[in-house]
Coordinates of C-alpha atoms in Angstrom, one line a residue:
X1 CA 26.6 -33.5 -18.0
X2 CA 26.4 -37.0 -17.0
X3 CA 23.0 -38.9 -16.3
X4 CA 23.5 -39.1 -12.6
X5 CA 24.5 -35.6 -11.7
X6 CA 21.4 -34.7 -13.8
X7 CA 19.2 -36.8 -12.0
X8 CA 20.4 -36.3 -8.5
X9 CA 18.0 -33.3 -8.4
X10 CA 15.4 -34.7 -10.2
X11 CA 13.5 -35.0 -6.2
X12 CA 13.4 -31.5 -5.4
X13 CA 9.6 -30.7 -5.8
X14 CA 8.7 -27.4 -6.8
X15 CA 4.9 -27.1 -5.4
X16 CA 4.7 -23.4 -3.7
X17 CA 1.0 -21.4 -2.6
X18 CA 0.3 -19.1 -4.9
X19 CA 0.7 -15.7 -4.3
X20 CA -1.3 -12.5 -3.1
X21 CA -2.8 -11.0 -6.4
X22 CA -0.6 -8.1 -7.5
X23 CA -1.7 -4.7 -6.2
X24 CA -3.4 -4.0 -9.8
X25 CA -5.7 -7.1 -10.0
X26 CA -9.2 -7.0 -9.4
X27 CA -12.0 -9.1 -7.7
X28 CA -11.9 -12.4 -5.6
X29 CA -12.9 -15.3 -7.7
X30 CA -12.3 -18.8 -6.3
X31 CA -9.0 -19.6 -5.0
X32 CA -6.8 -22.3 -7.3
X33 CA -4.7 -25.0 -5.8
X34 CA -0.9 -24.0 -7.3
X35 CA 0.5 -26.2 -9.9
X36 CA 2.8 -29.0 -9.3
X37 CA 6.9 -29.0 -11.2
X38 CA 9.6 -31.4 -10.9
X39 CA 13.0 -29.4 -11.1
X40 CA 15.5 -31.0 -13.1
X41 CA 19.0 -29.7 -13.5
X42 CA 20.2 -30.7 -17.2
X43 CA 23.4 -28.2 -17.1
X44 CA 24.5 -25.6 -14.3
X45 CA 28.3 -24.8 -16.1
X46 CA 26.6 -22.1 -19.1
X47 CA 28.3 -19.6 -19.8
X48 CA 25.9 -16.9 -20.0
X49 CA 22.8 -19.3 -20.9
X50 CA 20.6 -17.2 -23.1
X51 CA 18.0 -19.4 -25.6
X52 CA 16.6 -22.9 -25.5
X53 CA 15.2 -24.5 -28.3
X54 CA 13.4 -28.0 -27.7
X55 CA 13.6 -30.6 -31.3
X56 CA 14.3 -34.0 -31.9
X57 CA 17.8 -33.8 -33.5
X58 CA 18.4 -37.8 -33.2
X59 CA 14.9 -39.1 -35.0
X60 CA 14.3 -41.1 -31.8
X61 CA 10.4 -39.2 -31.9
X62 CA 12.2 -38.0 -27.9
X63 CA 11.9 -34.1 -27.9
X64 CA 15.7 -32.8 -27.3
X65 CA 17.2 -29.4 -25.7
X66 CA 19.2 -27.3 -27.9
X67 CA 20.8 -24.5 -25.5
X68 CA 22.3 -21.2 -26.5
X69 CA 25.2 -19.9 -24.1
X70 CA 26.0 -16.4 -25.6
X71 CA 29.2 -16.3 -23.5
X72 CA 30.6 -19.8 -24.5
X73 CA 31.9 -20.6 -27.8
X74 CA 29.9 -23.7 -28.4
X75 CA 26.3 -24.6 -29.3
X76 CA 25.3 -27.6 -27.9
X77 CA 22.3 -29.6 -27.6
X78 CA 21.3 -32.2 -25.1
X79 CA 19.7 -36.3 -26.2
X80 CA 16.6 -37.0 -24.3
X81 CA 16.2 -39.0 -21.7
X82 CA 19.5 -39.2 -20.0
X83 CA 20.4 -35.3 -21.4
X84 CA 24.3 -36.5 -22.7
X85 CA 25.3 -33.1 -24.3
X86 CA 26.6 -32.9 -27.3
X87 CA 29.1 -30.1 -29.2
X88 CA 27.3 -29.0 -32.7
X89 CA 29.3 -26.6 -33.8
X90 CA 32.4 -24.8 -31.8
X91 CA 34.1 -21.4 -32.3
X92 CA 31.7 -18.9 -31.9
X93 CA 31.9 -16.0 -30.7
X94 CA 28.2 -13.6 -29.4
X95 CA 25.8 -16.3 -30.4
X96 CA 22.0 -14.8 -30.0
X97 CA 19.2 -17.2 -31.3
X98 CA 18.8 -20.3 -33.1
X99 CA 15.8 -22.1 -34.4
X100 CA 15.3 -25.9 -35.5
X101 CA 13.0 -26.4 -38.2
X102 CA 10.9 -28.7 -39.5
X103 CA 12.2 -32.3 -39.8
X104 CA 13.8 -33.7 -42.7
X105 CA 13.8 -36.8 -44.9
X106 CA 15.9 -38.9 -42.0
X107 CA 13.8 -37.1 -39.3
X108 CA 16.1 -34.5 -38.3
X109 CA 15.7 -30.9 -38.7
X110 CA 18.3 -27.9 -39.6
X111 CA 19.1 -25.1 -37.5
X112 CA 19.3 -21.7 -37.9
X113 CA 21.6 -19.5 -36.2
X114 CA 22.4 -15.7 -35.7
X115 CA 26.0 -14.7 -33.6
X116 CA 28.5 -11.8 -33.9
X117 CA 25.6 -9.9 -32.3
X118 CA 25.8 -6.7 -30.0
X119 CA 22.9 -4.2 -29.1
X120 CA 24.6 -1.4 -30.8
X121 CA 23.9 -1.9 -34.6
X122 CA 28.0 0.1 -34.9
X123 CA 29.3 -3.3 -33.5
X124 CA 27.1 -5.8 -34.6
X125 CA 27.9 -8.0 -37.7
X126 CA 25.0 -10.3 -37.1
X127 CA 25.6 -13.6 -38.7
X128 CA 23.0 -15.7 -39.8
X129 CA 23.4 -19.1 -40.7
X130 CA 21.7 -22.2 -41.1
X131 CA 23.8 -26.4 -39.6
X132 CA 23.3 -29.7 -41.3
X133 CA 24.3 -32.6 -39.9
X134 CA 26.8 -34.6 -41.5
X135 CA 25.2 -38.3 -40.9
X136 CA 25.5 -38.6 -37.3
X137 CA 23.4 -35.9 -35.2
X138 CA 26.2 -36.7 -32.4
X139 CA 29.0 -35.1 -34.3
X140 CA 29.6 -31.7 -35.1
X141 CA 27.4 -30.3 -37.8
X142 CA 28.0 -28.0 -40.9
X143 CA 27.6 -24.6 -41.3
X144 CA 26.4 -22.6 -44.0
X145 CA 26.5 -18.8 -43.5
X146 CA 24.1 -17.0 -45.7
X147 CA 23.8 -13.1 -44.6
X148 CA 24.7 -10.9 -42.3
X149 CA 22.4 -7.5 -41.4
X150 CA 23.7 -6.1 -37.7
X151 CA 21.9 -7.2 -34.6
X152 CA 20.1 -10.1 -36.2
X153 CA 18.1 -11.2 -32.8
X154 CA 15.3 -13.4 -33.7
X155 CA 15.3 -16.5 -35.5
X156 CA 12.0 -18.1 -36.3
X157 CA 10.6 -20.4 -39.3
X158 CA 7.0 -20.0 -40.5
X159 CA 4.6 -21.3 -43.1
X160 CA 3.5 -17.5 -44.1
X161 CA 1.1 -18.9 -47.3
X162 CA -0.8 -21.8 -46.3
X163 CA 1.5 -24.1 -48.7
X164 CA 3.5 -26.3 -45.4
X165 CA 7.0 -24.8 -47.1
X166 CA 8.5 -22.8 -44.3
X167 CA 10.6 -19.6 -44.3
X168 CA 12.9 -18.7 -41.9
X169 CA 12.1 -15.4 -40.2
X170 CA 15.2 -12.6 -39.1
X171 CA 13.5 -10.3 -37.0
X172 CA 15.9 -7.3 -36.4
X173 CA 16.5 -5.7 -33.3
X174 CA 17.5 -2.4 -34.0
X175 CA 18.1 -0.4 -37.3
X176 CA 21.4 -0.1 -38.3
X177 CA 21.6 4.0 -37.1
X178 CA 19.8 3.2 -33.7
X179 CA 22.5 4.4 -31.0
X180 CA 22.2 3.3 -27.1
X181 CA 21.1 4.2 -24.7
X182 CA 17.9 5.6 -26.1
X183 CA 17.7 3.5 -29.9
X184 CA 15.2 6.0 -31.1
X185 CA 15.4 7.8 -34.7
X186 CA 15.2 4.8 -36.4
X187 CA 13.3 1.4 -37.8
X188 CA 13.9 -2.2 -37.1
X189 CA 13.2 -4.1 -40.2
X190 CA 12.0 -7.9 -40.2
X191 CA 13.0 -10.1 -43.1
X192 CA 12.7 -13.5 -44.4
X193 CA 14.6 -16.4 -46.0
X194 CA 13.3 -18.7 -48.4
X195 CA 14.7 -22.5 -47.6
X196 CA 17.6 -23.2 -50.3
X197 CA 17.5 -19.7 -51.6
X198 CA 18.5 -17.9 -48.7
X199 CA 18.0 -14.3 -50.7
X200 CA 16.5 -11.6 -48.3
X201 CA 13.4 -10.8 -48.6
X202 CA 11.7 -7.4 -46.8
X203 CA 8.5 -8.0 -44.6
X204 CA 8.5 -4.4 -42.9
X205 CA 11.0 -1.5 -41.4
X206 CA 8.0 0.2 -39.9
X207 CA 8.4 -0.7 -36.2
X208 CA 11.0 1.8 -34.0
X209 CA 13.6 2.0 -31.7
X210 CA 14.1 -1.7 -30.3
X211 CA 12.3 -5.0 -31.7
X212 CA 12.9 -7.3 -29.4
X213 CA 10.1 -9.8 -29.5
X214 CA 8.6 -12.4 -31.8
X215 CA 5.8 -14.8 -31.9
X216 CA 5.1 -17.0 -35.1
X217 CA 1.5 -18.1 -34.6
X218 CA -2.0 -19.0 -36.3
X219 CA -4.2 -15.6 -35.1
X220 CA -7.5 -17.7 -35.8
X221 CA -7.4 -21.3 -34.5
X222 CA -8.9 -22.6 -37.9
X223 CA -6.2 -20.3 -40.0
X224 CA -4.1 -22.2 -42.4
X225 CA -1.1 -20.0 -42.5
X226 CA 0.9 -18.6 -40.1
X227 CA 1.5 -15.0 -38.7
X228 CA 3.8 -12.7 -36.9
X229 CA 3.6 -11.0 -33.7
X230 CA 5.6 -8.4 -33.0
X231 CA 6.8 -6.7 -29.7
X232 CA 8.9 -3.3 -29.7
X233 CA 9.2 0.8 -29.1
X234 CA 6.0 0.9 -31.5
X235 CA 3.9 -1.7 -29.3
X236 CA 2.1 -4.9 -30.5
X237 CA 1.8 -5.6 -34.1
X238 CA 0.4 -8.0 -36.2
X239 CA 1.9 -8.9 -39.5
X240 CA 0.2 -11.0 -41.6
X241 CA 0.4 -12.7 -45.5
X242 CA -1.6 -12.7 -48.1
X243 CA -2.6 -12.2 -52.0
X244 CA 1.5 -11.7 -52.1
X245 CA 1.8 -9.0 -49.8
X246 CA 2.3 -8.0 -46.2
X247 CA -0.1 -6.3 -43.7
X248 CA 0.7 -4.7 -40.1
X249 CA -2.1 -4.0 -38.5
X250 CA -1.6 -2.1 -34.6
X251 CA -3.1 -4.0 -31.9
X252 CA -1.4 -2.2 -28.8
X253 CA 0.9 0.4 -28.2
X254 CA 2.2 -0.8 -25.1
X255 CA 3.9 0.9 -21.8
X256 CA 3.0 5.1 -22.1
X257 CA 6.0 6.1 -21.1
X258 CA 8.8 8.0 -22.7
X259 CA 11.0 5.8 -24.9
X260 CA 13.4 3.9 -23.8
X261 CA 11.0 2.5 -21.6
X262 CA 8.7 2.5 -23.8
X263 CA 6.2 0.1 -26.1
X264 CA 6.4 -4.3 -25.3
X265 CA 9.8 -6.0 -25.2
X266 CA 7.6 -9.7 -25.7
X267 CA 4.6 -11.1 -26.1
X268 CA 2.5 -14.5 -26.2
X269 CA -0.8 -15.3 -27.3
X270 CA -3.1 -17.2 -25.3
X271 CA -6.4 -18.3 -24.7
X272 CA -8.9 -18.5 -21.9
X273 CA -11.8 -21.4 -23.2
X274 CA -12.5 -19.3 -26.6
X275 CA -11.5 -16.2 -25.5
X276 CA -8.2 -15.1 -27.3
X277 CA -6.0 -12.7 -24.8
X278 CA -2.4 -11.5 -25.5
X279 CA 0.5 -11.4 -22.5
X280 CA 2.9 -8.9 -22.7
X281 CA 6.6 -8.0 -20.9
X282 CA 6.9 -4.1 -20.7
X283 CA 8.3 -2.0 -21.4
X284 CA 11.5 -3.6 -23.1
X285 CA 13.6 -5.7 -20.7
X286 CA 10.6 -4.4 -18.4
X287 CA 8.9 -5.1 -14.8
X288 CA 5.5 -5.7 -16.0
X289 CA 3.2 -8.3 -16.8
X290 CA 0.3 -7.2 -19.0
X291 CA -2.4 -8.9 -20.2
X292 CA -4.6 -7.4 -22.9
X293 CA -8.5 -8.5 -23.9
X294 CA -10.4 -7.3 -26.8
X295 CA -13.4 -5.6 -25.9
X296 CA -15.3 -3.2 -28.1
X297 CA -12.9 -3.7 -30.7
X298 CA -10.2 -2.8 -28.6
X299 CA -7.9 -4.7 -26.9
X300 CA -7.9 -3.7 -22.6
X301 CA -4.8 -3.2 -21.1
X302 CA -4.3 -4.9 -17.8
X303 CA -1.4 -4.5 -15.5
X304 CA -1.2 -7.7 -13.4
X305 CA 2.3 -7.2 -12.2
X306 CA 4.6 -5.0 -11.7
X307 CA 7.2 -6.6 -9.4
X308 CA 9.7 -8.1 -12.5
X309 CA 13.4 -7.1 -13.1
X310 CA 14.7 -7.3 -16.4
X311 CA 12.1 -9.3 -17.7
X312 CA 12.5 -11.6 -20.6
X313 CA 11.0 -14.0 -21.7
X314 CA 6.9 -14.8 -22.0
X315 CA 4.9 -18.4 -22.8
X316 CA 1.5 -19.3 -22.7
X317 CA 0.4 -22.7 -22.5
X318 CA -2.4 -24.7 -20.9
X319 CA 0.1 -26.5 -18.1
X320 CA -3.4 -28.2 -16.1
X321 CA -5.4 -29.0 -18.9
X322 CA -8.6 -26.8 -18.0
X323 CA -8.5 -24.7 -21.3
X324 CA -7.7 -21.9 -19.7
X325 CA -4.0 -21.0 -21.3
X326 CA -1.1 -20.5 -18.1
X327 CA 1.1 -17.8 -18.7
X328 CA 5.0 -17.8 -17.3
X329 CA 7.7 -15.4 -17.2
X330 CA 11.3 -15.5 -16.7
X331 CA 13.6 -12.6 -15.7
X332 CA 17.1 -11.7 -14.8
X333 CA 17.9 -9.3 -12.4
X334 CA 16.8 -9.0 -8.9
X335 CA 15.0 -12.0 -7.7
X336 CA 15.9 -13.7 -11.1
X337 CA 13.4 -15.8 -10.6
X338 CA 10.4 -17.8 -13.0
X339 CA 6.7 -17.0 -11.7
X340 CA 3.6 -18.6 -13.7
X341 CA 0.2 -16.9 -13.7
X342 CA -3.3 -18.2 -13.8
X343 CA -6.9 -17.1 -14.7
X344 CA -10.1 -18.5 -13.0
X345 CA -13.2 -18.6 -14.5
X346 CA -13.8 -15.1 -13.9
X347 CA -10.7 -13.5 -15.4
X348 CA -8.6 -13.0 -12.3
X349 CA -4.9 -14.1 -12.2
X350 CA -3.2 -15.5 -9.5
X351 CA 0.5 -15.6 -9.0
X352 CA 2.7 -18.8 -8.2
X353 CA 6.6 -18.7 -7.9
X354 CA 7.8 -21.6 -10.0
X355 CA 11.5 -21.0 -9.7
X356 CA 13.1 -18.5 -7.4
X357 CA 16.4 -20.2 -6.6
X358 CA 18.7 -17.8 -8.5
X359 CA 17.3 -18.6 -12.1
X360 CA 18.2 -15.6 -14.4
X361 CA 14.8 -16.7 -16.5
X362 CA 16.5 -15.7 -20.2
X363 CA 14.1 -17.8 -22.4
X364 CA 11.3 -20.5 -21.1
X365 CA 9.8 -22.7 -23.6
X366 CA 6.7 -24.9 -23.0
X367 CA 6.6 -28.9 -24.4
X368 CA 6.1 -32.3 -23.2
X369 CA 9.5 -33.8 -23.0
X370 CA 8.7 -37.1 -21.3
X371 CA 5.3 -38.3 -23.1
X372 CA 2.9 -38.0 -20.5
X373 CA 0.7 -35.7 -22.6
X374 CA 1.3 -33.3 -20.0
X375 CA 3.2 -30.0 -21.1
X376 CA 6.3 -29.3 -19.3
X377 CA 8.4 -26.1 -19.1
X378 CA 12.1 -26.0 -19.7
X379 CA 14.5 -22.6 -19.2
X380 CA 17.7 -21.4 -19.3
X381 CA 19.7 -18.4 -17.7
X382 CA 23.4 -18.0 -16.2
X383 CA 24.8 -20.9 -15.7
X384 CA 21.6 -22.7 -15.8
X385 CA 19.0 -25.3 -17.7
X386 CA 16.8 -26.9 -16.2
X387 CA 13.3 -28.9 -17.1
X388 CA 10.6 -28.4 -15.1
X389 CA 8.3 -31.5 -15.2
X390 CA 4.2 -30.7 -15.0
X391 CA 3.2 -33.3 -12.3
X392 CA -0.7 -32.1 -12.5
X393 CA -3.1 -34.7 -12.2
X394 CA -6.8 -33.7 -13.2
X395 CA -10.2 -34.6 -11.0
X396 CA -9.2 -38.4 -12.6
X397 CA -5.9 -38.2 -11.7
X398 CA -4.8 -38.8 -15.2

């Protein structure tokens, strides 16, 4: 994609009302002027756009776009500013997730990648692998393929003990005797992956049916070690590590109904000043948006939409600055479109449409790409990735 295609729709300004609340929110509160985005078009030729990944691969200290087309044979990533794409490894074939990791000596970090992958476990190799470059980000990178469990979905790297050493995380999506349609009767394990070892290690097989979202995060904002959310058939669960072993702990069981449609396809965690609050997709690859609250030990469910189609993907992040945590979805059937939701100071959230030009929201990621110490939202989907630049400007217009 050359510069000047990318930038010839750099001027389309995304700046819509927001929305009449959903038909299960509650109260008034005081209406909030809708947030401002800059749509820019990085690629519209994907084949089957699926994950984005944002890393500097060049040591430039510029936060790239690594995009994952599970249709297309290559994995490609794309050099901030001007967003030249480059080829870093060719030949694949049902490419699922990939992950950068921390930065190396030169600056530049590996990637991990799972492909061969397929919902039912019966035709599912799922590859995992980690790519080195060889000297010059900009050429094609070197593979080394280090397991193989079947539907390998989600790749993330965590620091589970404190220590700053990551591990790579595999979280599963099915077990390898779920059958569609249903996936029930079985147990989705999560694993992990000690750097330069790359022996698998066993975190749990206790969730069911279909895993199909994780969240590596610190659960206490002064923890020094990271944890893992989970999001499938059994709900929201919290793993975390410590004194050499793992504990899951149940914080939500998610959508009531009967399984398939059952339990959270993903989840974020978020916060509103101090208050900690956890966003939800359900049921999997559902058409809600749920936000949950501890209260009484508990933590609420709240419906706050129910209008999605295929919903995917799920990010908090504080977009205006106020300390109140935004949260945006993607999803991709119907309207395939990308709405963000906001809470006021009394708990109600609003809905604004951020995207609804045919965007198949598949995965949304939130970082500042262009250094204004404002954070910015890129996603992919079909044919699609685009950046959406935060133009928000606070009371000082800073």
């Amino acid at each position: 994609m050359r510069k000047s295609r990318t930038w010839m729709h750099a001027t389309l300004l995304v700046h819509l009302i927001v929305a009449t609340h959903s038909r299960q929110t509650r109260g008034q509160g005081k209406a909030q002027a809708s947030l401002g985005f800059n749509e820019h078009i990085i690629a519209s030729d994907l084949r089957g756009g699926y994950h984005v990944a944002v890393a500097d691969l060049n040591g430039d200290g510029r936060p790239d776009i690594v995009a994952l087309a599970a249709g297309g044979p290559d994995l490609v990533w794309y050099e901030n500013p001007g967003w030249e794409r480059h080829v870093l490894i060719s030949g694949w074939r049902s490419m699922i997730n990939c992950a950068p990791g921390d930065p190396g000596p030169d600056g530049i970090p590996d990637i991990v990648v799972a492909w061969e992958f397929a919902n039912d476990a019966a035709n599912s190799l799922g590859k995992v692998g980690i790519l080195h470059h060889d000297r010059d980000p900009r050429q094609r990178w070197k593979l080394q393929h280090f397991d193989a469990i079947p539907t390998s979905h989600r790749l993330r790297w965590a620091d589970i003990d404190g220590s700053g050493k990551k591990v790579v995380i595999n979280a599963v999506l099915t077990g390898p005797r779920a059958v569609p349609p249903n996936y029930t009767g079985d147990h989705a394990p999560v694993v992990l992956y000690r750097s330069g070892e790359w022996k698998r290690e066993l975190i749990s097989d206790v969730n069911e049916g279909v895993q199909h979202g994780i969240l590596v995060t610190r659960w206490n904002q002064n923890d020094r070690q990271d944890s893992l959310l989970t999001a499938s058939f059994s709900g929201i669960d919290l793993y975390q590590f410590a004194n050499s072993r793992w504990t899951r702990s149940e914080l939500a069981k998610g959508d009531p109904s009967s399984c398939p449609k059952c339990g959270s396809s993903d989840v974020a965690l978020g916060y509103l000043k101090k208050q900690k609050f956890l966003a939800a997709i359900e049921p999997w690859h559902g058409n809600q948006v749920v936000i949950y609250s501890p209260q009484d030990g508990v933590w609420k469910r709240e419906v706050i939409d129910n209008s999605l189609v295929d919903g995917h993907t799920i990010v908090a992040a504080d977009f205006d600055g106020d300390g109140r945590d935004e949260v945006v979805v993607g999803f991709r059937k119907g309207a395939t479109s990308v709405f963000l939701y906001r809470a006021n100071d009394k708990g109600h959230w609003t809905k604004q449409v951020v995207d609804s030009r045919g965007m198949p929201g598949s995965t949304c990621v939130a970082a500042d790409l262009n250094a204004d110490r404002r954070i910015d939202l890129v996603c992919i989907g079909g044919a699609k990735l685009k950046w959406y630049e935060n133009l928000h400007r606070d009371s000082q217009g800073r």
